[in-house]
Amino acid sequence: MSTIAHSLQQLHERIARACIAAGRERHSVTLLAVSKTFGPDAVREAAHAGQCAFGENYLQEAVEKIALLRHDATLAQPLQWHCIGPVQSNKTRLVAEYFDWMHTVDRLKIAQRLSEQRPAHLPPLQVCIQVNMDGGMNKSGVSPDEALALAQAVATLPRLQLRGLMAIPEPAPEFHAQYAVHLAAKNLFEQIKNSASAGLEQWDTLSLGMTADLEAAILAGSTLVRVGSGIFGYRH
Ligand SMILES: *Cc1c(COP(=O)(O)O)cnc(C)c1O
């Protein structure tokens, strides 16, 4: 078995254990493989091991990989691509044209451009609103008290499908600190859901947790963990 296939298998076991500990069904958590900085060969290897959803941060790098792998006859199914990095408003077109998901919507202007630029032949772009849960200084994300208003505005845009929230807390070495901030995101997620306005019919995604803190994220209610180094190894 290749190293990547082996890491994926171990990661699935880790996620399964976290689900048991949290009293959750295994299928309630999706694994997003974060392939930023790794080439198409690594993505192909993960895909051959059964992984189909991939996350990317850097647009130019991502677009080249996506275009290349789109025509790869060795892949059993089309790959699903998630943009998880910050995007400047003059780069939204690449996201609208190449990606299936966008996790980092944190202002209305970005969402409006994505909706306008989403090609007609593609399904709506699936989007999450990024929230800055812990006030991390150099981190993007809307503040928690502005998240509901942004969600309601994004929900009206015709070519976007609003799916939920995403957060990237400051790294915390200790489980309870990780859990506390993930739980705050979960509570905000539920609060917005209970506001029950139109356009929230598919409000089902909480994008939380990375290699170092996925157990705490799953215990708090994450439905999608974004794992890079735990699959592909260290990034240079
Ligand atoms: C890089 C990145 C990840 C993956 O981080 P690892 O620690 O390698 O698992 C997850 N989410 C975002 C937003 C990232 O930028």
mmCIF file of C-alpha atoms and ligand atoms in Angstrom:
data_model
loop_
_atom_site.group_PDB
_atom_site.id
_atom_site.type_symbol
_atom_site.label_atom_id
_atom_site.label_comp_id
_atom_site.label_asym_id
_atom_site.label_seq_id
_atom_site.Cartn_x
_atom_site.Cartn_y
_atom_site.Cartn_z
ATOM 1 C CA MET A 1 0.000 0.000 0.000
ATOM 2 C CA SER A 2 1.295 3.498 -0.782
ATOM 3 C CA THR A 3 2.083 5.912 2.037
ATOM 4 C CA ILE A 4 -0.870 8.103 1.133
ATOM 5 C CA ALA A 5 -3.273 5.157 1.021
ATOM 6 C CA HIS A 6 -1.935 4.004 4.385
ATOM 7 C CA SER A 7 -2.319 7.467 5.943
ATOM 8 C CA LEU A 8 -5.854 7.680 4.615
ATOM 9 C CA GLN A 9 -6.718 4.332 6.148
ATOM 10 C CA GLN A 10 -5.324 5.404 9.506
ATOM 11 C CA LEU A 11 -7.176 8.681 9.302
ATOM 12 C CA HIS A 12 -10.464 6.932 8.610
ATOM 13 C CA GLU A 13 -9.854 4.818 11.719
ATOM 14 C CA ARG A 14 -9.117 7.973 13.707
ATOM 15 C CA ILE A 15 -12.331 9.623 12.489
ATOM 16 C CA ALA A 16 -14.310 6.462 13.240
ATOM 17 C CA ARG A 17 -12.965 6.410 16.818
ATOM 18 C CA ALA A 18 -13.797 10.092 17.264
ATOM 19 C CA CYS A 19 -17.347 9.442 16.036
ATOM 20 C CA ILE A 20 -17.779 6.596 18.503
ATOM 21 C CA ALA A 21 -16.462 8.766 21.334
ATOM 22 C CA ALA A 22 -18.918 11.495 20.328
ATOM 23 C CA GLY A 23 -21.849 9.090 19.944
ATOM 24 C CA ARG A 24 -22.188 10.010 16.278
ATOM 25 C CA GLU A 25 -22.668 8.012 13.094
ATOM 26 C CA ARG A 26 -19.505 7.633 11.014
ATOM 27 C CA HIS A 27 -21.273 8.857 7.891
ATOM 28 C CA SER A 28 -22.100 12.189 9.563
ATOM 29 C CA VAL A 29 -18.487 13.333 9.082
ATOM 30 C CA THR A 30 -16.930 13.905 5.640
ATOM 31 C CA LEU A 31 -13.187 13.891 5.087
ATOM 32 C CA LEU A 32 -11.807 16.707 2.950
ATOM 33 C CA ALA A 33 -8.233 15.967 1.837
ATOM 34 C CA VAL A 34 -6.270 19.227 1.786
ATOM 35 C CA SER A 35 -3.831 18.835 -1.103
ATOM 36 C CA LYS A 36 -2.348 22.351 -1.213
ATOM 37 C CA THR A 37 1.367 22.353 -2.154
ATOM 38 C CA PHE A 38 1.172 18.705 -3.244
ATOM 39 C CA GLY A 39 1.137 17.859 -6.939
ATOM 40 C CA PRO A 40 -1.364 16.005 -9.084
ATOM 41 C CA ASP A 41 0.391 12.680 -8.439
ATOM 42 C CA ALA A 42 -0.427 12.891 -4.735
ATOM 43 C CA VAL A 43 -4.043 13.751 -5.465
ATOM 44 C CA ARG A 44 -4.277 10.891 -7.940
ATOM 45 C CA GLU A 45 -2.845 8.494 -5.375
ATOM 46 C CA ALA A 46 -5.405 9.565 -2.779
ATOM 47 C CA ALA A 47 -8.185 9.320 -5.361
ATOM 48 C CA HIS A 48 -7.140 5.795 -6.275
ATOM 49 C CA ALA A 49 -7.406 4.972 -2.564
ATOM 50 C CA GLY A 50 -11.028 6.147 -2.601
ATOM 51 C CA GLN A 51 -10.776 9.817 -1.603
ATOM 52 C CA CYS A 52 -12.943 12.087 -3.752
ATOM 53 C CA ALA A 53 -13.125 15.521 -2.034
ATOM 54 C CA PHE A 54 -10.047 17.777 -2.098
ATOM 55 C CA GLY A 55 -9.337 21.185 -0.560
ATOM 56 C CA GLU A 56 -7.033 23.834 -2.007
ATOM 57 C CA ASN A 57 -5.826 27.239 -0.756
ATOM 58 C CA TYR A 58 -3.815 28.769 -3.589
ATOM 59 C CA LEU A 59 -5.867 29.501 -6.675
ATOM 60 C CA GLN A 60 -3.274 29.314 -9.424
ATOM 61 C CA GLU A 61 -1.891 26.040 -8.139
ATOM 62 C CA ALA A 62 -5.388 24.653 -7.687
ATOM 63 C CA VAL A 63 -6.650 25.593 -11.123
ATOM 64 C CA GLU A 64 -3.742 23.828 -12.815
ATOM 65 C CA LYS A 65 -4.336 20.663 -10.801
ATOM 66 C CA ILE A 66 -8.071 20.722 -11.380
ATOM 67 C CA ALA A 67 -7.692 21.225 -15.131
ATOM 68 C CA LEU A 68 -5.153 18.421 -15.383
ATOM 69 C CA LEU A 69 -7.050 15.864 -13.325
ATOM 70 C CA ARG A 70 -10.376 16.605 -14.991
ATOM 71 C CA HIS A 71 -9.191 14.611 -17.998
ATOM 72 C CA ASP A 72 -7.557 11.796 -16.072
ATOM 73 C CA ALA A 73 -9.008 8.550 -17.363
ATOM 74 C CA THR A 74 -7.599 6.568 -14.413
ATOM 75 C CA LEU A 75 -10.049 8.215 -12.001
ATOM 76 C CA ALA A 76 -13.207 6.244 -11.313
ATOM 77 C CA GLN A 77 -15.264 9.322 -10.501
ATOM 78 C CA PRO A 78 -14.936 13.087 -10.908
ATOM 79 C CA LEU A 79 -13.145 14.775 -8.028
ATOM 80 C CA GLN A 80 -14.890 17.383 -5.905
ATOM 81 C CA TRP A 81 -12.894 20.571 -5.285
ATOM 82 C CA HIS A 82 -13.268 22.852 -2.261
ATOM 83 C CA CYS A 83 -11.672 26.298 -2.032
ATOM 84 C CA ILE A 84 -10.579 26.784 1.592
ATOM 85 C CA GLY A 85 -8.147 29.689 1.266
ATOM 86 C CA PRO A 86 -8.714 33.451 1.358
ATOM 87 C CA VAL A 87 -9.765 34.887 -2.013
ATOM 88 C CA GLN A 88 -9.393 38.498 -3.181
ATOM 89 C CA SER A 89 -12.436 39.896 -4.909
ATOM 90 C CA ASN A 90 -10.606 40.175 -8.247
ATOM 91 C CA LYS A 91 -9.956 36.412 -8.206
ATOM 92 C CA THR A 92 -13.482 35.162 -7.598
ATOM 93 C CA ARG A 93 -13.990 34.154 -11.219
ATOM 94 C CA LEU A 94 -11.484 31.312 -10.901
ATOM 95 C CA VAL A 95 -13.366 29.993 -7.883
ATOM 96 C CA ALA A 96 -16.721 30.277 -9.649
ATOM 97 C CA GLU A 97 -15.448 28.461 -12.721
ATOM 98 C CA TYR A 98 -13.316 25.694 -11.224
ATOM 99 C CA PHE A 99 -14.602 24.775 -7.779
ATOM 100 C CA ASP A 100 -17.611 22.891 -6.434
ATOM 101 C CA TRP A 101 -17.422 24.413 -2.937
ATOM 102 C CA MET A 102 -16.188 27.666 -1.422
ATOM 103 C CA HIS A 103 -15.637 27.686 2.365
ATOM 104 C CA THR A 104 -14.290 31.167 2.954
ATOM 105 C CA VAL A 105 -17.077 33.591 2.109
ATOM 106 C CA ASP A 106 -16.722 36.368 4.684
ATOM 107 C CA ARG A 107 -18.303 39.366 2.974
ATOM 108 C CA LEU A 108 -21.253 39.955 0.726
ATOM 109 C CA LYS A 109 -19.250 41.436 -2.123
ATOM 110 C CA ILE A 110 -17.343 38.155 -2.611
ATOM 111 C CA ALA A 111 -20.582 36.171 -2.543
ATOM 112 C CA GLN A 112 -22.269 38.471 -5.066
ATOM 113 C CA ARG A 113 -19.372 38.177 -7.481
ATOM 114 C CA LEU A 114 -19.299 34.380 -7.120
ATOM 115 C CA SER A 115 -23.012 34.196 -7.849
ATOM 116 C CA GLU A 116 -22.710 36.449 -10.912
ATOM 117 C CA GLN A 117 -19.676 34.581 -12.232
ATOM 118 C CA ARG A 118 -20.901 31.020 -11.687
ATOM 119 C CA PRO A 119 -21.205 29.512 -15.190
ATOM 120 C CA ALA A 120 -24.747 28.595 -16.192
ATOM 121 C CA HIS A 121 -23.863 25.007 -17.104
ATOM 122 C CA LEU A 122 -22.607 24.229 -13.593
ATOM 123 C CA PRO A 123 -24.741 23.516 -10.517
ATOM 124 C CA PRO A 124 -24.852 26.291 -7.895
ATOM 125 C CA LEU A 125 -21.591 26.833 -6.025
ATOM 126 C CA GLN A 126 -21.892 25.313 -2.542
ATOM 127 C CA VAL A 127 -20.758 27.874 0.027
ATOM 128 C CA CYS A 128 -19.925 28.163 3.699
ATOM 129 C CA ILE A 129 -19.527 31.389 5.605
ATOM 130 C CA GLN A 130 -16.202 31.708 7.377
ATOM 131 C CA VAL A 131 -16.484 32.956 10.937
ATOM 132 C CA ASN A 132 -13.644 34.194 13.087
ATOM 133 C CA MET A 133 -14.685 32.523 16.347
ATOM 134 C CA ASP A 134 -11.731 33.455 18.528
ATOM 135 C CA GLY A 135 -10.809 36.922 17.258
ATOM 136 C CA GLY A 136 -7.572 35.602 15.708
ATOM 137 C CA MET A 137 -5.757 38.765 14.599
ATOM 138 C CA ASN A 138 -4.582 38.021 11.078
ATOM 139 C CA LYS A 139 -7.391 35.675 10.207
ATOM 140 C CA SER A 140 -10.222 36.326 7.850
ATOM 141 C CA GLY A 141 -13.805 35.515 8.726
ATOM 142 C CA VAL A 142 -16.883 37.472 9.700
ATOM 143 C CA SER A 143 -17.380 38.124 13.415
ATOM 144 C CA PRO A 144 -19.948 35.820 15.059
ATOM 145 C CA ASP A 145 -22.440 38.617 15.641
ATOM 146 C CA GLU A 146 -22.446 39.487 11.930
ATOM 147 C CA ALA A 147 -22.743 35.904 10.686
ATOM 148 C CA LEU A 148 -26.552 35.671 10.688
ATOM 149 C CA ALA A 149 -27.004 38.832 8.612
ATOM 150 C CA LEU A 150 -24.386 37.684 6.112
ATOM 151 C CA ALA A 151 -25.978 34.215 5.890
ATOM 152 C CA GLN A 152 -29.383 35.739 5.192
ATOM 153 C CA ALA A 153 -27.965 37.932 2.438
ATOM 154 C CA VAL A 154 -25.954 35.097 0.849
ATOM 155 C CA ALA A 155 -29.004 32.827 0.957
ATOM 156 C CA THR A 156 -30.813 35.082 -1.542
ATOM 157 C CA LEU A 157 -28.113 34.840 -4.241
ATOM 158 C CA PRO A 158 -29.359 32.727 -7.149
ATOM 159 C CA ARG A 159 -26.204 30.830 -8.161
ATOM 160 C CA LEU A 160 -25.005 29.949 -4.657
ATOM 161 C CA GLN A 161 -26.266 27.251 -2.335
ATOM 162 C CA LEU A 162 -25.597 28.195 1.270
ATOM 163 C CA ARG A 163 -24.496 25.124 3.259
ATOM 164 C CA GLY A 164 -23.153 26.293 6.625
ATOM 165 C CA LEU A 165 -20.191 27.674 8.544
ATOM 166 C CA MET A 166 -16.447 27.233 8.446
ATOM 167 C CA ALA A 167 -13.863 28.276 11.040
ATOM 168 C CA ILE A 168 -10.103 28.050 11.546
ATOM 169 C CA PRO A 169 -9.407 28.593 15.257
ATOM 170 C CA GLU A 170 -5.961 29.545 16.482
ATOM 171 C CA PRO A 171 -3.984 26.360 17.173
ATOM 172 C CA ALA A 172 -4.491 25.224 20.773
ATOM 173 C CA PRO A 173 -2.403 22.385 22.179
ATOM 174 C CA GLU A 174 -4.984 21.230 24.627
ATOM 175 C CA PHE A 175 -8.198 19.338 23.903
ATOM 176 C CA HIS A 176 -10.577 21.379 26.053
ATOM 177 C CA ALA A 177 -9.452 24.681 24.562
ATOM 178 C CA GLN A 178 -9.900 23.243 21.053
ATOM 179 C CA TYR A 179 -13.302 21.888 21.997
ATOM 180 C CA ALA A 180 -14.531 25.153 23.517
ATOM 181 C CA VAL A 181 -13.985 27.177 20.351
ATOM 182 C CA HIS A 182 -15.404 24.465 18.089
ATOM 183 C CA LEU A 183 -18.458 24.250 20.338
ATOM 184 C CA ALA A 184 -18.971 28.001 20.064
ATOM 185 C CA ALA A 185 -19.020 27.563 16.260
ATOM 186 C CA LYS A 186 -21.523 24.721 16.589
ATOM 187 C CA ASN A 187 -23.773 26.879 18.775
ATOM 188 C CA LEU A 188 -23.670 29.704 16.243
ATOM 189 C CA PHE A 189 -24.466 27.181 13.500
ATOM 190 C CA GLU A 190 -27.576 26.020 15.408
ATOM 191 C CA GLN A 191 -28.608 29.565 16.222
ATOM 192 C CA ILE A 192 -28.565 30.536 12.539
ATOM 193 C CA LYS A 193 -30.430 27.350 11.612
ATOM 194 C CA ASN A 194 -33.151 28.147 14.147
ATOM 195 C CA SER A 195 -33.589 31.606 12.710
ATOM 196 C CA ALA A 196 -35.242 29.591 9.903
ATOM 197 C CA SER A 197 -35.241 32.148 7.150
ATOM 198 C CA ALA A 198 -35.637 31.257 3.485
ATOM 199 C CA GLY A 199 -32.590 29.828 1.745
ATOM 200 C CA LEU A 200 -31.365 27.792 4.702
ATOM 201 C CA GLU A 201 -32.976 24.529 3.536
ATOM 202 C CA GLN A 202 -29.553 22.958 3.003
ATOM 203 C CA TRP A 203 -27.884 24.396 6.086
ATOM 204 C CA ASP A 204 -26.095 21.141 6.954
ATOM 205 C CA THR A 205 -22.335 21.723 6.941
ATOM 206 C CA LEU A 206 -20.006 22.672 9.760
ATOM 207 C CA SER A 207 -16.462 22.773 8.360
ATOM 208 C CA LEU A 208 -14.283 22.443 11.468
ATOM 209 C CA GLY A 209 -11.160 20.571 12.453
ATOM 210 C CA MET A 210 -7.775 19.830 10.882
ATOM 211 C CA THR A 211 -5.080 17.199 11.486
ATOM 212 C CA ALA A 212 -4.291 18.414 14.990
ATOM 213 C CA ASP A 213 -7.780 18.950 16.372
ATOM 214 C CA LEU A 214 -10.230 16.761 14.504
ATOM 215 C CA GLU A 215 -11.316 14.802 17.593
ATOM 216 C CA ALA A 216 -12.355 17.984 19.402
ATOM 217 C CA ALA A 217 -14.102 19.227 16.242
ATOM 218 C CA ILE A 218 -16.048 15.986 15.803
ATOM 219 C CA LEU A 219 -17.082 15.974 19.444
ATOM 220 C CA ALA A 220 -18.373 19.537 19.000
ATOM 221 C CA GLY A 221 -20.380 18.602 15.893
ATOM 222 C CA SER A 222 -18.161 19.126 12.841
ATOM 223 C CA THR A 223 -19.590 17.530 9.686
ATOM 224 C CA LEU A 224 -16.475 18.068 7.569
ATOM 225 C CA VAL A 225 -12.867 17.837 8.700
ATOM 226 C CA ARG A 226 -10.141 19.369 6.518
ATOM 227 C CA VAL A 227 -6.984 17.261 6.773
ATOM 228 C CA GLY A 228 -3.712 17.978 4.964
ATOM 229 C CA SER A 229 -0.542 16.860 6.725
ATOM 230 C CA GLY A 230 -2.314 13.847 8.233
ATOM 231 C CA ILE A 231 -2.687 12.463 4.697
ATOM 232 C CA PHE A 232 0.061 13.939 2.550
ATOM 233 C CA GLY A 233 2.784 14.591 5.129
ATOM 234 C CA TYR A 234 4.628 17.815 5.941
ATOM 235 C CA ARG A 235 4.308 20.800 3.659
ATOM 236 C CA HIS A 236 7.461 22.682 2.670
HETATM 237 C C1 LIG B 1 -3.888 23.886 5.334
HETATM 238 C C2 LIG B 1 -5.280 23.908 5.852
HETATM 239 C C3 LIG B 1 -5.853 22.759 6.442
HETATM 240 C C4 LIG B 1 -5.091 21.464 6.668
HETATM 241 O O1 LIG B 1 -4.208 21.614 7.724
HETATM 242 P P1 LIG B 1 -3.422 20.349 8.337
HETATM 243 O O2 LIG B 1 -2.964 20.827 9.649
HETATM 244 O O3 LIG B 1 -2.309 20.053 7.383
HETATM 245 O O4 LIG B 1 -4.380 19.227 8.424
HETATM 246 C C5 LIG B 1 -7.173 22.828 6.834
HETATM 247 N N1 LIG B 1 -7.909 23.956 6.678
HETATM 248 C C6 LIG B 1 -7.374 25.064 6.123
HETATM 249 C C7 LIG B 1 -8.229 26.267 5.970
HETATM 250 C C8 LIG B 1 -6.059 25.084 5.711
HETATM 251 O O5 LIG B 1 -5.545 26.218 5.196
#
